[in-house]
Short mmCIF file of C-alpha atoms and ligand atoms in Angstrom, two decimals:
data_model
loop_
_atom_site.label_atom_id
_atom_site.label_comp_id
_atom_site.label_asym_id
_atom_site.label_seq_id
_atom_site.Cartn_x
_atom_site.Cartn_y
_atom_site.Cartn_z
CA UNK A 1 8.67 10.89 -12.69
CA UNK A 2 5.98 9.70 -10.35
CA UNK A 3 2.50 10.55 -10.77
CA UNK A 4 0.11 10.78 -7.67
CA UNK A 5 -3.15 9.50 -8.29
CA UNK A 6 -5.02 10.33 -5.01
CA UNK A 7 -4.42 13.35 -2.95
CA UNK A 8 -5.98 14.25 0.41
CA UNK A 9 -7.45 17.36 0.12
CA UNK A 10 -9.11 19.48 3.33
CA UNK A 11 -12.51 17.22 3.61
CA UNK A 12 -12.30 14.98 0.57
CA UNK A 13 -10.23 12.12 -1.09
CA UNK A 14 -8.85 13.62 -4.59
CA UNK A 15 -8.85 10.29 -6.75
CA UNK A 16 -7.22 10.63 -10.41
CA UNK A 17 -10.03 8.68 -12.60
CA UNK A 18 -7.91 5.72 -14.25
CA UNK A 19 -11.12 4.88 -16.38
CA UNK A 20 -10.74 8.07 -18.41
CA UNK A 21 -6.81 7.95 -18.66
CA UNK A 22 -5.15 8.76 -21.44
CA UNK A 23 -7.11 11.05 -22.64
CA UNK A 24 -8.48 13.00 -19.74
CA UNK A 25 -6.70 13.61 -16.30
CA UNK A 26 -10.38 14.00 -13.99
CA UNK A 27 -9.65 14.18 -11.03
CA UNK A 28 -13.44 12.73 -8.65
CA UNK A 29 -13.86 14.72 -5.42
CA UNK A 30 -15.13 12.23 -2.97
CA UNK A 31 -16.45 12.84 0.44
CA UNK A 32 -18.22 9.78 1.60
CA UNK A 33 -17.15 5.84 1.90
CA UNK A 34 -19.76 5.01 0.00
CA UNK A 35 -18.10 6.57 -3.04
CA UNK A 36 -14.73 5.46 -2.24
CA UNK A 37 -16.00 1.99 -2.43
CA UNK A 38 -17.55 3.02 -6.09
CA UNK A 39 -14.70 4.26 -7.28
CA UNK A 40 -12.44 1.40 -6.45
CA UNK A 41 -15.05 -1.26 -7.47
CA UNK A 42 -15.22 0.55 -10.45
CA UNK A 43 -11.77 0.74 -10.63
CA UNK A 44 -11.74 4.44 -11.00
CA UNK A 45 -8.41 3.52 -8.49
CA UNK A 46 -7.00 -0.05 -9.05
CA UNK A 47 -4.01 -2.08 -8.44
CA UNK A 48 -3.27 -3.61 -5.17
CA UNK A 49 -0.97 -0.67 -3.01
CA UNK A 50 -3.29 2.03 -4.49
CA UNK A 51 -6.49 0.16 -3.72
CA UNK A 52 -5.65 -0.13 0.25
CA UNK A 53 -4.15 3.18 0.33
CA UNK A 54 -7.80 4.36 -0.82
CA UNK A 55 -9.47 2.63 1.08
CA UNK A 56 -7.68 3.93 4.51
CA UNK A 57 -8.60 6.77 3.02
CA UNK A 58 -12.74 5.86 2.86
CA UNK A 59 -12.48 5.00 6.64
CA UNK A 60 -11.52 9.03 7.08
CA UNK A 61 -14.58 9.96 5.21
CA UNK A 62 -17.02 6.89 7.46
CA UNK A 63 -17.96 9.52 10.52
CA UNK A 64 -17.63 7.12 13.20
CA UNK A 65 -19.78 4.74 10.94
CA UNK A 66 -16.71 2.09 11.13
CA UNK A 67 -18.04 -1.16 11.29
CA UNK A 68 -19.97 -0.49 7.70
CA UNK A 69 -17.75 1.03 6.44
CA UNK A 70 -14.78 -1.11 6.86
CA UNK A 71 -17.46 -3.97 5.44
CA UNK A 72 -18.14 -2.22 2.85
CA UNK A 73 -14.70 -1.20 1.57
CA UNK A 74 -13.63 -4.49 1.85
CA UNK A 75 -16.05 -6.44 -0.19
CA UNK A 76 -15.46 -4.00 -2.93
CA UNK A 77 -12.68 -6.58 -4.67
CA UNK A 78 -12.21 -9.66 -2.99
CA UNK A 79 -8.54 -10.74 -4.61
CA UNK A 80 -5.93 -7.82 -3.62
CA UNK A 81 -5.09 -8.55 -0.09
CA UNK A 82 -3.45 -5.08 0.61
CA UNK A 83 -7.36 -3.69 1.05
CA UNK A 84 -8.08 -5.88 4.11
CA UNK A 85 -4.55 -5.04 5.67
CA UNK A 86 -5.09 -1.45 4.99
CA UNK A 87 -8.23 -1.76 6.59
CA UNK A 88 -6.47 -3.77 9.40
CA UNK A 89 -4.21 -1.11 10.04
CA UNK A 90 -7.22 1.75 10.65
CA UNK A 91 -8.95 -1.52 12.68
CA UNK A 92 -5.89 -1.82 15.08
CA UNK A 93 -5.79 2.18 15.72
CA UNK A 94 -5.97 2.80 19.55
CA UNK A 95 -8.45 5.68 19.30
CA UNK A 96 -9.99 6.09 16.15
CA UNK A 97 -11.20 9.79 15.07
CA UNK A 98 -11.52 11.00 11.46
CA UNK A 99 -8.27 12.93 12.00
CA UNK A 100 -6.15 9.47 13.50
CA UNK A 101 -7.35 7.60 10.61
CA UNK A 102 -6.55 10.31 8.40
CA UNK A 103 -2.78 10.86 9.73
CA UNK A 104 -2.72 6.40 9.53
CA UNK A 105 -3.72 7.06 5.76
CA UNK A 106 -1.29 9.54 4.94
CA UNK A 107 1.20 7.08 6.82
CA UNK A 108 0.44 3.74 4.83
CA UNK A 109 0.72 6.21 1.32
CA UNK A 110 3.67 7.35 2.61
CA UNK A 111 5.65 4.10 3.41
CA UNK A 112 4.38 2.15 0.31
CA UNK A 113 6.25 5.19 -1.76
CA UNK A 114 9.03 4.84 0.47
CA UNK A 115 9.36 0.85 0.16
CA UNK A 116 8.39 0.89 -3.77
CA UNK A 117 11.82 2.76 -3.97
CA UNK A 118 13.48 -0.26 -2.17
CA UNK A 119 11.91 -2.89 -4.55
CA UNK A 120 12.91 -0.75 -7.41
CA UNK A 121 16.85 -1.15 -5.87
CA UNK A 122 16.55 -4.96 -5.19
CA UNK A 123 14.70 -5.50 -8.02
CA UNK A 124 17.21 -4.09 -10.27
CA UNK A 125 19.93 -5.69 -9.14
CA UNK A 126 18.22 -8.72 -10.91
CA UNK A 127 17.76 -6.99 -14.47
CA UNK A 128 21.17 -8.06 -16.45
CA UNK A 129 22.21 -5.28 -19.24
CA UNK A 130 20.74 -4.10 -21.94
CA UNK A 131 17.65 -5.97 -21.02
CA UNK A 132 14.26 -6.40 -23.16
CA UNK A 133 11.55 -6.33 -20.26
CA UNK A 134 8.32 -7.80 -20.16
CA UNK A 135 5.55 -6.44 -18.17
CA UNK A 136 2.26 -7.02 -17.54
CA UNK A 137 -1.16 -4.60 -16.32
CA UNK A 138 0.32 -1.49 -14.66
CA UNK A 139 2.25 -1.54 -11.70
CA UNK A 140 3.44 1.90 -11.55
CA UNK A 141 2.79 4.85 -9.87
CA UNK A 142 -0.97 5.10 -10.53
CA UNK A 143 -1.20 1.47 -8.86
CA UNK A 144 0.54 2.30 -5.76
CA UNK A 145 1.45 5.29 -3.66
CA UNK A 146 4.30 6.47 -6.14
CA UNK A 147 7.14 5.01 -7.89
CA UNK A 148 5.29 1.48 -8.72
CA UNK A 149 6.34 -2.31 -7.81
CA UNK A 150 7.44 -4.02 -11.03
CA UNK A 151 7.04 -1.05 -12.99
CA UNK A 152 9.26 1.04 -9.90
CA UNK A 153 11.77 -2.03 -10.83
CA UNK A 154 11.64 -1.25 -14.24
CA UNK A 155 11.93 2.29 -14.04
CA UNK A 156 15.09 1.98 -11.28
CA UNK A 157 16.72 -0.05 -13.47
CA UNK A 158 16.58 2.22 -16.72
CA UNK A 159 17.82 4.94 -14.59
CA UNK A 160 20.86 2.47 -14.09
CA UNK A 161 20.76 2.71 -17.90
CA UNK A 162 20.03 -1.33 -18.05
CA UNK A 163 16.69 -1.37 -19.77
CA UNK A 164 17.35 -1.40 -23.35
CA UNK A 165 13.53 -1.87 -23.91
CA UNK A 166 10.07 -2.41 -22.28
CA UNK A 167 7.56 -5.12 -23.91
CA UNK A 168 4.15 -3.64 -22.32
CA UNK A 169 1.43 -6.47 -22.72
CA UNK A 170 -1.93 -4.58 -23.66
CA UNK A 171 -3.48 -6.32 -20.33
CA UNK A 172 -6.86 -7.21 -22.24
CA UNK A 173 -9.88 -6.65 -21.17
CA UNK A 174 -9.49 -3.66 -19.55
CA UNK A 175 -6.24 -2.57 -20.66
CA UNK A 176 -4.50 -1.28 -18.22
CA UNK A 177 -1.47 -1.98 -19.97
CA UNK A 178 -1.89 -0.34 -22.92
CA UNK A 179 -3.80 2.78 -21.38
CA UNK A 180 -2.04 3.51 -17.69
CA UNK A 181 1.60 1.57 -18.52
CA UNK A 182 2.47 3.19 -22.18
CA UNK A 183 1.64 6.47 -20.20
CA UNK A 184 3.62 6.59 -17.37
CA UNK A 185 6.51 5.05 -19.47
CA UNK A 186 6.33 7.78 -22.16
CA UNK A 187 6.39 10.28 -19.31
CA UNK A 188 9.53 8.54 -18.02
CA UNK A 189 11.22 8.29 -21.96
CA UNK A 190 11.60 4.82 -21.33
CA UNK A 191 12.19 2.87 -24.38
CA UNK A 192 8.70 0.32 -25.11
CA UNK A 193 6.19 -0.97 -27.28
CA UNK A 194 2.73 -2.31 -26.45
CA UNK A 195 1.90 -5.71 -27.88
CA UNK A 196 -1.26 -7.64 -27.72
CA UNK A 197 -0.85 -10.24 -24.32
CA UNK A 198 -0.41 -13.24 -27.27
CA UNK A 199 2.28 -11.53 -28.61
CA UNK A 200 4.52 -13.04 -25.48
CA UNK A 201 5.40 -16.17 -27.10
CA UNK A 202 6.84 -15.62 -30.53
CA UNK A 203 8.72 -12.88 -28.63
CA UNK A 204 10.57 -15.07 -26.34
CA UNK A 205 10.88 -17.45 -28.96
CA UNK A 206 12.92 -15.17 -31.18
CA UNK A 207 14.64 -14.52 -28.00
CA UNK A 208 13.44 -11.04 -27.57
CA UNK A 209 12.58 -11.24 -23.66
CA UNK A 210 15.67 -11.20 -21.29
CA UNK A 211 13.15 -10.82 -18.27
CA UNK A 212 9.69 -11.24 -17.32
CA UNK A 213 8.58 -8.45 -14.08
CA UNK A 214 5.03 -8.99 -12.77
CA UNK A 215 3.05 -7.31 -9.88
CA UNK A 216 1.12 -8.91 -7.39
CA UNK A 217 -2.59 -9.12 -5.72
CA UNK A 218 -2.06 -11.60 -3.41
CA UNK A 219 1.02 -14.00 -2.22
CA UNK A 220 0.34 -16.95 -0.58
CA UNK A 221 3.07 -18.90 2.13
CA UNK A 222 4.37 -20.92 -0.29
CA UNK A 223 4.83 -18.04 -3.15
CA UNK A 224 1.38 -18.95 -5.31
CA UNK A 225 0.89 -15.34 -6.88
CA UNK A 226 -2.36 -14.06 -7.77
CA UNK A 227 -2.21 -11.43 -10.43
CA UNK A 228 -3.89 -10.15 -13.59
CA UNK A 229 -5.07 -12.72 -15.43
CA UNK A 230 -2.61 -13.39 -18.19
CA UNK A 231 0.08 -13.30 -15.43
CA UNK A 232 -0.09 -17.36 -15.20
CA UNK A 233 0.49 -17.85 -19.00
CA UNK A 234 3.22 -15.58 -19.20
CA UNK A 235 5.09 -17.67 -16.34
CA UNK A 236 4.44 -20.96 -18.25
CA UNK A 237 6.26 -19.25 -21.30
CA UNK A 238 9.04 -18.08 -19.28
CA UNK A 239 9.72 -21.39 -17.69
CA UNK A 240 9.67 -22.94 -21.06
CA UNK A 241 11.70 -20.43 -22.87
CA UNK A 242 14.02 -20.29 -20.17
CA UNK A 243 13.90 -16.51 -19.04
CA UNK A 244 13.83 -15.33 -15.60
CA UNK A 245 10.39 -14.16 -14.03
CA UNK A 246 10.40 -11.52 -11.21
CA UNK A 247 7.31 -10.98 -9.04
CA UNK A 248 7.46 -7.84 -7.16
CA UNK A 249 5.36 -6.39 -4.48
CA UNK A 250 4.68 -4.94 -0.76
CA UNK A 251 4.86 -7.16 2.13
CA UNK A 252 1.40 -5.64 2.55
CA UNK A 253 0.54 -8.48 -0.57
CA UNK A 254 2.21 -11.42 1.34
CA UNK A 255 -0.88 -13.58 3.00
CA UNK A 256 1.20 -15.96 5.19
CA UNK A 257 -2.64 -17.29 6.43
CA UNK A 258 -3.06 -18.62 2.82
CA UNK A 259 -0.87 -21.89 2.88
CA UNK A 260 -1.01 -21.93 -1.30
CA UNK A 261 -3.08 -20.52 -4.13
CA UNK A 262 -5.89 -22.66 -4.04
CA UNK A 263 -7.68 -20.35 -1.64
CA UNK A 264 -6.95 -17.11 -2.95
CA UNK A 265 -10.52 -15.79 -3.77
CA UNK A 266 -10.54 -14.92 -7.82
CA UNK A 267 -12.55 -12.40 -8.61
CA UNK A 268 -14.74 -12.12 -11.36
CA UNK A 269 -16.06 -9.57 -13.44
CA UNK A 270 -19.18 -8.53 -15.86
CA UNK A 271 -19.15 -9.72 -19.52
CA UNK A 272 -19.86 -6.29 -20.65
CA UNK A 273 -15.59 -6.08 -20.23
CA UNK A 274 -15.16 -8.45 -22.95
CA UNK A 275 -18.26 -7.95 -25.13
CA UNK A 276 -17.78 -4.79 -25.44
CA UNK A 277 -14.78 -1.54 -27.12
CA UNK A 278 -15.04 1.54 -26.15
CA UNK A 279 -18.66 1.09 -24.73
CA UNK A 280 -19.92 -0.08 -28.17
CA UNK A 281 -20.73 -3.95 -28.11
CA UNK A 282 -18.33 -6.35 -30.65
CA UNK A 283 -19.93 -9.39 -29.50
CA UNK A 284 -23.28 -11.43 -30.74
CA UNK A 285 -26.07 -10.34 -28.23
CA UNK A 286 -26.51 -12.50 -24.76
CA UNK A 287 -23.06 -14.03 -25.97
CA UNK A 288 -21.85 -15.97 -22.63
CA UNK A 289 -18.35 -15.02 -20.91
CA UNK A 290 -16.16 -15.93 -18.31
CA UNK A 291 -14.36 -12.87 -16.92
CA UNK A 292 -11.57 -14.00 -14.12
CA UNK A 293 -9.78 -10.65 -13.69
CA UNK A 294 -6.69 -12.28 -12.02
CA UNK A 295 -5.25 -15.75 -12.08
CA UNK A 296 -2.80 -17.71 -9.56
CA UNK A 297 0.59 -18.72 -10.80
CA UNK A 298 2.59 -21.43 -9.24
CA UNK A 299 5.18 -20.21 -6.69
CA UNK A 300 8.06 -23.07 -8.48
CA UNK A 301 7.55 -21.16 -11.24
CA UNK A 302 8.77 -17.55 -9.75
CA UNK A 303 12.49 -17.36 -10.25
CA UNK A 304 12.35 -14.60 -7.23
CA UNK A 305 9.81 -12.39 -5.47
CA UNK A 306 10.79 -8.99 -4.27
CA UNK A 307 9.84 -7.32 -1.86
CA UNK A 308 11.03 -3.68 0.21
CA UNK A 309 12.72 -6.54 2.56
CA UNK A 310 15.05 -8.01 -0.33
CA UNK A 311 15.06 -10.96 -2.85
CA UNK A 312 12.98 -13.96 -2.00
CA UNK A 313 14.14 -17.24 -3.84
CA UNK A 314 11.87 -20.10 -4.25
CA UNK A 315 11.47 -22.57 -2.31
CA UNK A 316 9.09 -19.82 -0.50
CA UNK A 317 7.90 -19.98 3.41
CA UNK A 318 6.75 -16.71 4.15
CA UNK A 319 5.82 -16.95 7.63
CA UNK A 320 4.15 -13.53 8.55
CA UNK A 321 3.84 -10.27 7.08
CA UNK A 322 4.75 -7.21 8.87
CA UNK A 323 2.98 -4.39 9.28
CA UNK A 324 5.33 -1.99 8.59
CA UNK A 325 8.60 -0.90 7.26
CA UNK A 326 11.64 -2.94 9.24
O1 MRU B 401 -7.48 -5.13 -11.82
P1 MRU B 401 -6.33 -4.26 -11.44
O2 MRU B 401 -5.97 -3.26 -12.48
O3 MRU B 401 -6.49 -3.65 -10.06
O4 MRU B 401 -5.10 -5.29 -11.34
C1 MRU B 401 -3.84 -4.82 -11.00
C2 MRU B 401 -2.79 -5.87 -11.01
O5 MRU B 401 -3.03 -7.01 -11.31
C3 MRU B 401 -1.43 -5.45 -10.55
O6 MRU B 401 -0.44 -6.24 -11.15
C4 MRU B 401 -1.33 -5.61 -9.03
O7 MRU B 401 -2.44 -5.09 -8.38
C5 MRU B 401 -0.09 -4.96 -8.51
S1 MRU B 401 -0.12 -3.18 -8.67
C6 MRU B 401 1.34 -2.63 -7.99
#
């Protein structure tokens, strides 16, 4: 099953509302950039594919206002490189009218749900039997233009009938784990439980993990991967317990310009994500935070990275990213 969370619809960008999900499937009729940049700063859309597939979107809805536009979408979230390629993509147009911006749109949505299948395949050629999988955020098809990236691994491989079960970390502060992941996996059937993100340890301790399958925001040359934050820590664990870890993603996430992670740009977030449940505050008033939303892990400690091109093992040197499907 593949859920689509934004639709194009006549004069307007449909965008499924992850902030109310599970509970309530709105669906936010936007008709101006300005709102698409709302809604993914926001993160009434999130995740990297789905983020730059909106945003190609916005520049349909700019009215020859491009320049602003395109500034505007892209300042929205400053770590998922797919939103500046996206926006690359409408930049590079020959002639640009709302209606060739529009068909490029529908063309980038297209291909990412065509070459999410082809990391699912690759991918799951990489997930041994009866495997326990551990996953962080949500990578499926509410991040990306259908199918997912680690999550379209995971759900390949069950359909191989490898994935005896999923470990879905609850992704805190936001949990997009435990709110968009559980759901599209109990739409699927798939086999999982949610655990808090510290729960990762003890479980590859007792040797409960057989694989660790990430998503990705940004990939520099030499493999750093910036991802939810959380991502990092669960890498560190795998290395020490010994259990592979599998970053999956677009080429449209490779940033070949970046040499390493050091200059991925980490975005940060308000305090009110950690202070406070369910809109009610749990923390002492003014109480100080730190909120990275993503953090870089080391590309030696990526056993591979997959992408709709095949299985990248480190030592990584990705040299360019292509624009489209090979
Ligand atoms: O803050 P989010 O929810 O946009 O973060 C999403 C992630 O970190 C995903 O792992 C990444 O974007 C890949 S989604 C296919």
């Amino acid at each position: 099953m593949s859920v689509r969370s934004l639709r194009w619809d006549g004069d307007a960008l449909l965008l499924l509302d992850q902030r109310e999900l599970p509970h309530r499937e709105v669906w936010l009729r936007i008709q101006d950039w300005q709102g698409v940049a709302e809604a993914i700063r926001e993160m009434a859309v999130r995740g990297a594919p789905a983020i730059g597939i909106a945003a190609a979107y916005g520049m349909a809805l700019a009215d020859g206002d491009w320049d602003a536009a395109r500034e505007g979408l892209a300042s929205t979230r400053p770590t998922a490189v797919n939103l500046a390629w996206a926006l690359d993509r409408i930049s590079a147009l020959p002639t640009k009218s709302p209606s060739s911006i529009l068909a490029e749109a529908e063309t980038i949505e297209q291909e990412d749900r065509e070459l999410n299948q082809r990391i699912g395949s690759f991918g799951a050629d990489l997930v041994p039997r009866s495997a326990n999988v551990l996953t962080i955020c949500n990578t499926g098809s509410l991040a990306t233009g259908g199918h997912g990236t680690a999550l379209g691994i995971i759900r390949t491989a069950h359909a191989q009938g490898k994935v005896a079960k999923v470990w879905s970390c609850e992704t805190r502060p936001r949990l997009q784990g435990l709110r968009l992941t559980a759901w599209e996996l109990m739409q699927d059937g798939i086999a999982f439980a949610s655990i808090v993100d510290s729960a990762a340890a003890s479980l590859m301790r007792a040797g409960e993990v057989d694989i660790v399958i990430v998503g990705a925001d940004r990939i520099a040359a030499n493999g750093d991967t910036a991802n939810k934050i959380g991502t990092y820590m669960l890498a560190v664990l795998a290395r020490f317990h010994q259990v592979p870890f599998i970053v999956a993603a677009p080429t449209s996430t490779l940033d070949p310009a970046i040499a390493d992670g050091s200059d991925i740009p980490i975005e940060e977030r308000e305090g009110r994500e950690l202070t406070e449940i369910g809109g009610e505050s749990v923390a002492p008033e003014n109480c100080p935070v730190f909120n990275p939303a993503f953090d870089m892990t080391p590309g030696d400690l990526i056993t591979a990275i997959v992408t709709e091109n095949g299985v990248f093992l480190a030592p990584y040197a990705f040299a360019k990213a292509p624009l489209a499907l090979p």
